[in-house]
Amino acid sequence: MGLTIAQKIIKEHLVSGEMTPGKEVALKIDQTLTQDATGTMAYLEFETMGVPRVRTELSVAYIDHNTLQSGFENADDHRFIQSMAKKYGLYFSRPGNGICHQVHLERFGKPGKTLIGSDSHTPTGGGIGMLAMGAGGLDVAVAMGGGAYYITMPKMYKVNLTGKLRDFVTAKDVSLEILRILSVKGGVGAVIEWGGEGVKTLSVPERATITNMGTELGATTSIFPSDEITKAFLEAEGRGGDYVRLESDDDAVYDKVIDIDLSTLEPMIACPHSPDNVVKVSSLKGTKVDQVCIGSCTNSSLLDMLKVAALLKGKTIRPEVSLSISPGSKQVLSMLADAGALSDILASGARVLECACGPCIGMGFSPNSGGVSLRTFNRNFEGRSGTADGQVYLVSPETAVAAALTGEITDPMLLGKMPEVTMPKAFKIDDSAVIPPASLEEAKDLPILRGPNIKPFPNSKPLEDSLSAPLVLKVGDNITTDHIMPAGAKILPYRSNIPHLSQYCFAVCDETFPERAKAAGESIIVGGNNYGQGSSREHAALVPLYLGVRAVISKSFARIHAANLINAGIVPLTFENPEDYDKLTQGDALALSDIYAGLDSGKLILKDVTTGQEFSLICSFTQRQKAILKAGGLLKYVGQGNL
């Protein structure tokens, strides 16, 4: 039986385990990346391990999230990360150099390599044939130290593309179409491989948009073949030597195959407040728009920006609309300027923002109260924009421009003829904003620079054989990490200060949660389906840990968040009978007993002491996960010599 692309990479990097779906596999990791919203904590964890030097082929620390420096906190974190990178062997991408996924695609990614990053959109690298996965910061720290990365062997899905996209129909529309088909939990436990003759019509930036958005499916990762189009992209970046050809075998077997005819697609739009709430743009014709944002790691490539500039050239945006443009990297911004396209963008009335995540992570440019904001981003979770009642829609750059020019949601196919955009044969190479690490000899005497906002990793304790605690919070389906631990300009500066951060935990759902959780001492949370979807931010586990949460019980979990809970020493449990969720009430006194025996059998009995009812829970963990939980989390497990 033949192998898929992902299976070939997994086989080549397999450290231990069995390549059978559902079984745990340990993978050798070639590359890692971090960004500053998650990086400070990841490097504190790495430092605690006592490893003298990063042991991967390449590790890069990016500064792209917390770039608004209204106080000392972000600047201190950046200085800390830079000093860690210099001492421990990482490359450091300075603020302004660009968004981690865009820059990594341009300058560092290699087909056939494994990459994990402390950012959920790390699968962007699948656009050039990498096995690229988002992970918690602690998993990234372990990989930097030479440890393996453990995942459940995924199923293999294939999306078979035929035809060719029409003008004004884009890779973003492909992403929204697959989200419409599968939903935000439809890719859980699977790798999405993109194939078929239609793949040959998509450039690397278009492929990267699709693999980036695959994160919203809950997929382990998404991946494209590495072919002549990949080769041309790498050669244009001056990295032709990094190219290797990668394709699936003709007799590879897939668990699911989905067919999409590119030539029949129309412009699509995701409505508030979920990326899978997708309809045709034409169905919302005439909806008034207040704000438009173009950029983010999803749609900020040179190709995207040149198309935007061409559509805006000689035109002016509507006076009632505010338009922001965020180029994905310094390379993109510089080439826009050299081509004269930046002038076309500025002349339209748009505001050009820094080469950073910016509005996508709630770092500035929030919409007006109740405002409708069309964004080329990957997420539109409630409150993520920084405006609690903001109505955020996800669209392609072409649909975004159409709205900026007309003041309302408009099918971009009505704009007339699509201007021709020609991509350069070679990209402008300038890595001056990437600082290499110090030599081993020089690194010995280098200090680590810490600011007063950087606090220690929260303490966990070994798992006990019984737990009696109140159900301190009950939430519904599709609770995101933005619900658990919100982002935004007011909160992100405290990502290295868990005690301060804790006062915002679950603020979107229940502002009283932090106070009640602290008062309880130890507590349990109950959730619905797909609990913890969204970002890889381990803060969504570390902050509940700090507040005393010892277990989370839900109908199902998102992959990365479940791993982060285990890494933090919090036990993720699922209902054997999902309808039992309805029988529990917030405030009930709950009890778990004989936990160790339950870990071995795979089942635990939850007793609702308040009502006297009992419920069966599934606790299916690998031997390694059990050991991590018993130790009190991954950091303590590693501290026992288990790197």
PDB file of N, CA and C in Angstrom, residues 472-541:
ATOM      1  N   VAL A 472     -16.979  24.800  38.857  1.00  0.00           N
ATOM      2  CA  VAL A 472     -16.902  26.252  38.994  1.00  0.00           C
ATOM      3  C   VAL A 472     -17.374  26.995  37.744  1.00  0.00           C
ATOM      4  N   LEU A 473     -17.392  26.276  36.588  1.00  0.00           N
ATOM      5  CA  LEU A 473     -17.846  26.923  35.350  1.00  0.00           C
ATOM      6  C   LEU A 473     -18.346  25.864  34.381  1.00  0.00           C
ATOM      7  N   LYS A 474     -19.517  26.115  33.800  1.00  0.00           N
ATOM      8  CA  LYS A 474     -20.057  25.249  32.756  1.00  0.00           C
ATOM      9  C   LYS A 474     -20.281  26.089  31.506  1.00  0.00           C
ATOM     10  N   VAL A 475     -19.665  25.665  30.392  1.00  0.00           N
ATOM     11  CA  VAL A 475     -19.752  26.414  29.134  1.00  0.00           C
ATOM     12  C   VAL A 475     -20.240  25.488  28.021  1.00  0.00           C
ATOM     13  N   GLY A 476     -20.537  26.058  26.863  1.00  0.00           N
ATOM     14  CA  GLY A 476     -21.147  25.306  25.771  1.00  0.00           C
ATOM     15  C   GLY A 476     -20.169  24.773  24.746  1.00  0.00           C
ATOM     16  N   ASP A 477     -20.670  24.582  23.518  1.00  0.00           N
ATOM     17  CA  ASP A 477     -19.866  24.039  22.421  1.00  0.00           C
ATOM     18  C   ASP A 477     -18.919  25.088  21.845  1.00  0.00           C
ATOM     19  N   ASN A 478     -17.847  24.591  21.203  1.00  0.00           N
ATOM     20  CA  ASN A 478     -16.909  25.418  20.445  1.00  0.00           C
ATOM     21  C   ASN A 478     -16.336  26.575  21.263  1.00  0.00           C
ATOM     22  N   ILE A 479     -16.058  26.300  22.537  1.00  0.00           N
ATOM     23  CA  ILE A 479     -15.370  27.296  23.350  1.00  0.00           C
ATOM     24  C   ILE A 479     -13.944  27.416  22.832  1.00  0.00           C
ATOM     25  N   THR A 480     -13.545  28.624  22.481  1.00  0.00           N
ATOM     26  CA  THR A 480     -12.228  28.837  21.889  1.00  0.00           C
ATOM     27  C   THR A 480     -11.217  29.266  22.950  1.00  0.00           C
ATOM     28  N   THR A 481      -9.965  29.221  22.574  1.00  0.00           N
ATOM     29  CA  THR A 481      -8.937  29.715  23.485  1.00  0.00           C
ATOM     30  C   THR A 481      -9.063  31.222  23.679  1.00  0.00           C
ATOM     31  N   ASP A 482      -9.752  31.908  22.762  1.00  0.00           N
ATOM     32  CA  ASP A 482     -10.027  33.334  22.964  1.00  0.00           C
ATOM     33  C   ASP A 482     -11.069  33.537  24.059  1.00  0.00           C
ATOM     34  N   HIS A 483     -11.975  32.576  24.217  1.00  0.00           N
ATOM     35  CA  HIS A 483     -12.908  32.632  25.347  1.00  0.00           C
ATOM     36  C   HIS A 483     -12.149  32.396  26.660  1.00  0.00           C
ATOM     37  N   ILE A 484     -11.292  31.381  26.651  1.00  0.00           N
ATOM     38  CA  ILE A 484     -10.600  30.994  27.883  1.00  0.00           C
ATOM     39  C   ILE A 484      -9.584  32.052  28.297  1.00  0.00           C
ATOM     40  N   MET A 485      -8.771  32.467  27.334  1.00  0.00           N
ATOM     41  CA  MET A 485      -7.718  33.441  27.628  1.00  0.00           C
ATOM     42  C   MET A 485      -7.663  34.465  26.506  1.00  0.00           C
ATOM     43  N   PRO A 486      -8.436  35.538  26.621  1.00  0.00           N
ATOM     44  CA  PRO A 486      -8.557  36.502  25.529  1.00  0.00           C
ATOM     45  C   PRO A 486      -7.226  37.124  25.122  1.00  0.00           C
ATOM     46  N   ALA A 487      -7.190  37.599  23.877  1.00  0.00           N
ATOM     47  CA  ALA A 487      -6.030  38.320  23.362  1.00  0.00           C
ATOM     48  C   ALA A 487      -6.326  39.819  23.442  1.00  0.00           C
ATOM     49  N   GLY A 488      -5.710  40.593  22.571  1.00  0.00           N
ATOM     50  CA  GLY A 488      -5.984  42.022  22.527  1.00  0.00           C
ATOM     51  C   GLY A 488      -4.893  42.862  23.153  1.00  0.00           C
ATOM     52  N   ALA A 489      -4.885  44.137  22.782  1.00  0.00           N
ATOM     53  CA  ALA A 489      -3.816  45.058  23.176  1.00  0.00           C
ATOM     54  C   ALA A 489      -3.739  45.278  24.682  1.00  0.00           C
ATOM     55  N   LYS A 490      -4.858  45.133  25.394  1.00  0.00           N
ATOM     56  CA  LYS A 490      -4.847  45.374  26.837  1.00  0.00           C
ATOM     57  C   LYS A 490      -4.320  44.173  27.619  1.00  0.00           C
ATOM     58  N   ILE A 491      -4.425  42.981  27.036  1.00  0.00           N
ATOM     59  CA  ILE A 491      -4.110  41.756  27.767  1.00  0.00           C
ATOM     60  C   ILE A 491      -2.786  41.141  27.331  1.00  0.00           C
ATOM     61  N   LEU A 492      -2.500  41.175  26.025  1.00  0.00           N
ATOM     62  CA  LEU A 492      -1.309  40.506  25.507  1.00  0.00           C
ATOM     63  C   LEU A 492       0.000  40.910  26.191  1.00  0.00           C
ATOM     64  N   PRO A 493       0.177  42.158  26.613  1.00  0.00           N
ATOM     65  CA  PRO A 493       1.447  42.503  27.269  1.00  0.00           C
ATOM     66  C   PRO A 493       1.737  41.706  28.536  1.00  0.00           C
ATOM     67  N   TYR A 494       0.732  41.015  29.054  1.00  0.00           N
ATOM     68  CA  TYR A 494       0.924  40.276  30.307  1.00  0.00           C
ATOM     69  C   TYR A 494       1.052  38.769  30.076  1.00  0.00           C
ATOM     70  N   ARG A 495       1.388  38.368  28.842  1.00  0.00           N
ATOM     71  CA  ARG A 495       1.519  36.949  28.544  1.00  0.00           C
ATOM     72  C   ARG A 495       2.638  36.283  29.354  1.00  0.00           C
ATOM     73  N   SER A 496       3.576  37.050  29.867  1.00  0.00           N
ATOM     74  CA  SER A 496       4.643  36.472  30.695  1.00  0.00           C
ATOM     75  C   SER A 496       4.374  36.678  32.181  1.00  0.00           C
ATOM     76  N   ASN A 497       3.146  37.120  32.510  1.00  0.00           N
ATOM     77  CA  ASN A 497       2.768  37.394  33.890  1.00  0.00           C
ATOM     78  C   ASN A 497       1.437  36.691  34.179  1.00  0.00           C
ATOM     79  N   ILE A 498       1.519  35.407  34.493  1.00  0.00           N
ATOM     80  CA  ILE A 498       0.313  34.598  34.686  1.00  0.00           C
ATOM     81  C   ILE A 498      -0.572  35.132  35.816  1.00  0.00           C
ATOM     82  N   PRO A 499      -0.014  35.570  36.955  1.00  0.00           N
ATOM     83  CA  PRO A 499      -0.893  36.090  38.014  1.00  0.00           C
ATOM     84  C   PRO A 499      -1.764  37.257  37.546  1.00  0.00           C
ATOM     85  N   HIS A 500      -1.173  38.204  36.814  1.00  0.00           N
ATOM     86  CA  HIS A 500      -1.958  39.334  36.316  1.00  0.00           C
ATOM     87  C   HIS A 500      -2.948  38.871  35.252  1.00  0.00           C
ATOM     88  N   LEU A 501      -2.488  37.976  34.386  1.00  0.00           N
ATOM     89  CA  LEU A 501      -3.315  37.499  33.285  1.00  0.00           C
ATOM     90  C   LEU A 501      -4.561  36.780  33.789  1.00  0.00           C
ATOM     91  N   SER A 502      -4.440  36.178  34.969  1.00  0.00           N
ATOM     92  CA  SER A 502      -5.523  35.334  35.474  1.00  0.00           C
ATOM     93  C   SER A 502      -6.829  36.094  35.677  1.00  0.00           C
ATOM     94  N   GLN A 503      -6.769  37.391  35.898  1.00  0.00           N
ATOM     95  CA  GLN A 503      -8.001  38.142  36.153  1.00  0.00           C
ATOM     96  C   GLN A 503      -8.877  38.277  34.904  1.00  0.00           C
ATOM     97  N   TYR A 504      -8.315  37.923  33.723  1.00  0.00           N
ATOM     98  CA  TYR A 504      -9.080  38.011  32.480  1.00  0.00           C
ATOM     99  C   TYR A 504      -9.589  36.653  32.002  1.00  0.00           C
ATOM    100  N   CYS A 505      -9.271  35.579  32.733  1.00  0.00           N
ATOM    101  CA  CYS A 505      -9.612  34.230  32.289  1.00  0.00           C
ATOM    102  C   CYS A 505     -11.131  34.057  32.184  1.00  0.00           C
ATOM    103  N   PHE A 506     -11.597  33.612  31.049  1.00  0.00           N
ATOM    104  CA  PHE A 506     -13.020  33.391  30.761  1.00  0.00           C
ATOM    105  C   PHE A 506     -13.859  34.661  30.892  1.00  0.00           C
ATOM    106  N   ALA A 507     -13.218  35.821  30.792  1.00  0.00           N
ATOM    107  CA  ALA A 507     -13.957  37.076  30.956  1.00  0.00           C
ATOM    108  C   ALA A 507     -15.064  37.224  29.912  1.00  0.00           C
ATOM    109  N   VAL A 508     -14.857  36.639  28.719  1.00  0.00           N
ATOM    110  CA  VAL A 508     -15.866  36.718  27.662  1.00  0.00           C
ATOM    111  C   VAL A 508     -17.131  35.968  28.075  1.00  0.00           C
ATOM    112  N   CYS A 509     -16.958  34.883  28.852  1.00  0.00           N
ATOM    113  CA  CYS A 509     -18.089  34.040  29.256  1.00  0.00           C
ATOM    114  C   CYS A 509     -18.668  34.432  30.614  1.00  0.00           C
ATOM    115  N   ASP A 510     -17.760  34.738  31.566  1.00  0.00           N
ATOM    116  CA  ASP A 510     -18.203  34.982  32.936  1.00  0.00           C
ATOM    117  C   ASP A 510     -17.115  35.777  33.660  1.00  0.00           C
ATOM    118  N   GLU A 511     -17.347  37.054  33.855  1.00  0.00           N
ATOM    119  CA  GLU A 511     -16.334  37.919  34.474  1.00  0.00           C
ATOM    120  C   GLU A 511     -16.044  37.539  35.925  1.00  0.00           C
ATOM    121  N   THR A 512     -16.939  36.794  36.541  1.00  0.00           N
ATOM    122  CA  THR A 512     -16.738  36.420  37.945  1.00  0.00           C
ATOM    123  C   THR A 512     -15.915  35.140  38.100  1.00  0.00           C
ATOM    124  N   PHE A 513     -15.590  34.489  36.980  1.00  0.00           N
ATOM    125  CA  PHE A 513     -14.900  33.197  37.073  1.00  0.00           C
ATOM    126  C   PHE A 513     -13.581  33.260  37.838  1.00  0.00           C
ATOM    127  N   PRO A 514     -12.668  34.195  37.542  1.00  0.00           N
ATOM    128  CA  PRO A 514     -11.380  34.176  38.248  1.00  0.00           C
ATOM    129  C   PRO A 514     -11.535  34.248  39.766  1.00  0.00           C
ATOM    130  N   GLU A 515     -12.405  35.112  40.223  1.00  0.00           N
ATOM    131  CA  GLU A 515     -12.603  35.273  41.665  1.00  0.00           C
ATOM    132  C   GLU A 515     -13.184  34.003  42.283  1.00  0.00           C
ATOM    133  N   ARG A 516     -14.169  33.394  41.612  1.00  0.00           N
ATOM    134  CA  ARG A 516     -14.792  32.181  42.138  1.00  0.00           C
ATOM    135  C   ARG A 516     -13.820  31.007  42.129  1.00  0.00           C
ATOM    136  N   ALA A 517     -13.003  30.910  41.069  1.00  0.00           N
ATOM    137  CA  ALA A 517     -12.044  29.810  40.973  1.00  0.00           C
ATOM    138  C   ALA A 517     -10.989  29.906  42.068  1.00  0.00           C
ATOM    139  N   LYS A 518     -10.495  31.112  42.304  1.00  0.00           N
ATOM    140  CA  LYS A 518      -9.485  31.292  43.355  1.00  0.00           C
ATOM    141  C   LYS A 518     -10.071  30.974  44.727  1.00  0.00           C
ATOM    142  N   ALA A 519     -11.317  31.370  44.941  1.00  0.00           N
ATOM    143  CA  ALA A 519     -11.960  31.112  46.229  1.00  0.00           C
ATOM    144  C   ALA A 519     -12.182  29.616  46.454  1.00  0.00           C
ATOM    145  N   ALA A 520     -12.394  28.870  45.359  1.00  0.00           N
ATOM    146  CA  ALA A 520     -12.650  27.440  45.481  1.00  0.00           C
ATOM    147  C   ALA A 520     -11.400  26.655  45.845  1.00  0.00           C
ATOM    148  N   GLY A 521     -10.242  27.194  45.513  1.00  0.00           N
ATOM    149  CA  GLY A 521      -8.989  26.477  45.767  1.00  0.00           C
ATOM    150  C   GLY A 521      -8.697  25.491  44.665  1.00  0.00           C
ATOM    151  N   GLU A 522      -9.489  24.443  44.559  1.00  0.00           N
ATOM    152  CA  GLU A 522      -9.426  23.500  43.445  1.00  0.00           C
ATOM    153  C   GLU A 522     -10.802  23.428  42.812  1.00  0.00           C
ATOM    154  N   SER A 523     -10.836  23.240  41.472  1.00  0.00           N
ATOM    155  CA  SER A 523     -12.129  23.287  40.796  1.00  0.00           C
ATOM    156  C   SER A 523     -12.106  22.453  39.522  1.00  0.00           C
ATOM    157  N   ILE A 524     -13.308  22.282  38.973  1.00  0.00           N
ATOM    158  CA  ILE A 524     -13.513  21.525  37.738  1.00  0.00           C
ATOM    159  C   ILE A 524     -14.330  22.388  36.783  1.00  0.00           C
ATOM    160  N   ILE A 525     -13.992  22.310  35.480  1.00  0.00           N
ATOM    161  CA  ILE A 525     -14.741  23.002  34.429  1.00  0.00           C
ATOM    162  C   ILE A 525     -15.430  21.956  33.565  1.00  0.00           C
ATOM    163  N   VAL A 526     -16.634  22.247  33.109  1.00  0.00           N
ATOM    164  CA  VAL A 526     -17.364  21.376  32.190  1.00  0.00           C
ATOM    165  C   VAL A 526     -17.650  22.135  30.906  1.00  0.00           C
ATOM    166  N   GLY A 527     -17.378  21.502  29.764  1.00  0.00           N
ATOM    167  CA  GLY A 527     -17.604  22.130  28.468  1.00  0.00           C
ATOM    168  C   GLY A 527     -18.323  21.202  27.504  1.00  0.00           C
ATOM    169  N   GLY A 528     -18.704  21.745  26.343  1.00  0.00           N
ATOM    170  CA  GLY A 528     -19.414  20.978  25.322  1.00  0.00           C
ATOM    171  C   GLY A 528     -18.472  20.384  24.297  1.00  0.00           C
ATOM    172  N   ASN A 529     -18.892  20.372  23.033  1.00  0.00           N
ATOM    173  CA  ASN A 529     -18.079  19.828  21.951  1.00  0.00           C
ATOM    174  C   ASN A 529     -16.952  20.784  21.560  1.00  0.00           C
ATOM    175  N   ASN A 530     -15.824  20.203  21.135  1.00  0.00           N
ATOM    176  CA  ASN A 530     -14.709  20.959  20.553  1.00  0.00           C
ATOM    177  C   ASN A 530     -14.167  22.005  21.512  1.00  0.00           C
ATOM    178  N   TYR A 531     -14.080  21.653  22.777  1.00  0.00           N
ATOM    179  CA  TYR A 531     -13.588  22.578  23.798  1.00  0.00           C
ATOM    180  C   TYR A 531     -12.124  22.924  23.528  1.00  0.00           C
ATOM    181  N   GLY A 532     -11.810  24.225  23.509  1.00  0.00           N
ATOM    182  CA  GLY A 532     -10.433  24.681  23.341  1.00  0.00           C
ATOM    183  C   GLY A 532      -9.995  24.855  21.904  1.00  0.00           C
ATOM    184  N   GLN A 533     -10.931  25.013  20.965  1.00  0.00           N
ATOM    185  CA  GLN A 533     -10.543  25.215  19.571  1.00  0.00           C
ATOM    186  C   GLN A 533      -9.855  26.559  19.408  1.00  0.00           C
ATOM    187  N   GLY A 534      -9.097  26.693  18.334  1.00  0.00           N
ATOM    188  CA  GLY A 534      -8.466  27.978  18.038  1.00  0.00           C
ATOM    189  C   GLY A 534      -6.974  27.973  18.244  1.00  0.00           C
ATOM    190  N   SER A 535      -6.493  28.936  19.004  1.00  0.00           N
ATOM    191  CA  SER A 535      -5.066  29.175  19.144  1.00  0.00           C
ATOM    192  C   SER A 535      -4.358  28.055  19.895  1.00  0.00           C
ATOM    193  N   SER A 536      -3.043  27.965  19.672  1.00  0.00           N
ATOM    194  CA  SER A 536      -2.213  27.002  20.410  1.00  0.00           C
ATOM    195  C   SER A 536      -1.769  27.560  21.753  1.00  0.00           C
ATOM    196  N   ARG A 537      -2.194  28.766  22.094  1.00  0.00           N
ATOM    197  CA  ARG A 537      -1.692  29.429  23.299  1.00  0.00           C
ATOM    198  C   ARG A 537      -1.863  28.568  24.547  1.00  0.00           C
ATOM    199  N   GLU A 538      -0.747  28.191  25.148  1.00  0.00           N
ATOM    200  CA  GLU A 538      -0.802  27.347  26.340  1.00  0.00           C
ATOM    201  C   GLU A 538      -1.290  28.127  27.556  1.00  0.00           C
ATOM    202  N   HIS A 539      -1.362  29.449  27.440  1.00  0.00           N
ATOM    203  CA  HIS A 539      -1.905  30.261  28.528  1.00  0.00           C
ATOM    204  C   HIS A 539      -3.344  29.852  28.858  1.00  0.00           C
ATOM    205  N   ALA A 540      -4.049  29.303  27.863  1.00  0.00           N
ATOM    206  CA  ALA A 540      -5.415  28.847  28.098  1.00  0.00           C
ATOM    207  C   ALA A 540      -5.452  27.613  28.993  1.00  0.00           C
ATOM    208  N   ALA A 541      -4.297  27.003  29.238  1.00  0.00           N
ATOM    209  CA  ALA A 541      -4.179  25.930  30.228  1.00  0.00           C
ATOM    210  C   ALA A 541      -3.429  26.411  31.464  1.00  0.00           C
TER     211      ALA A 541
END
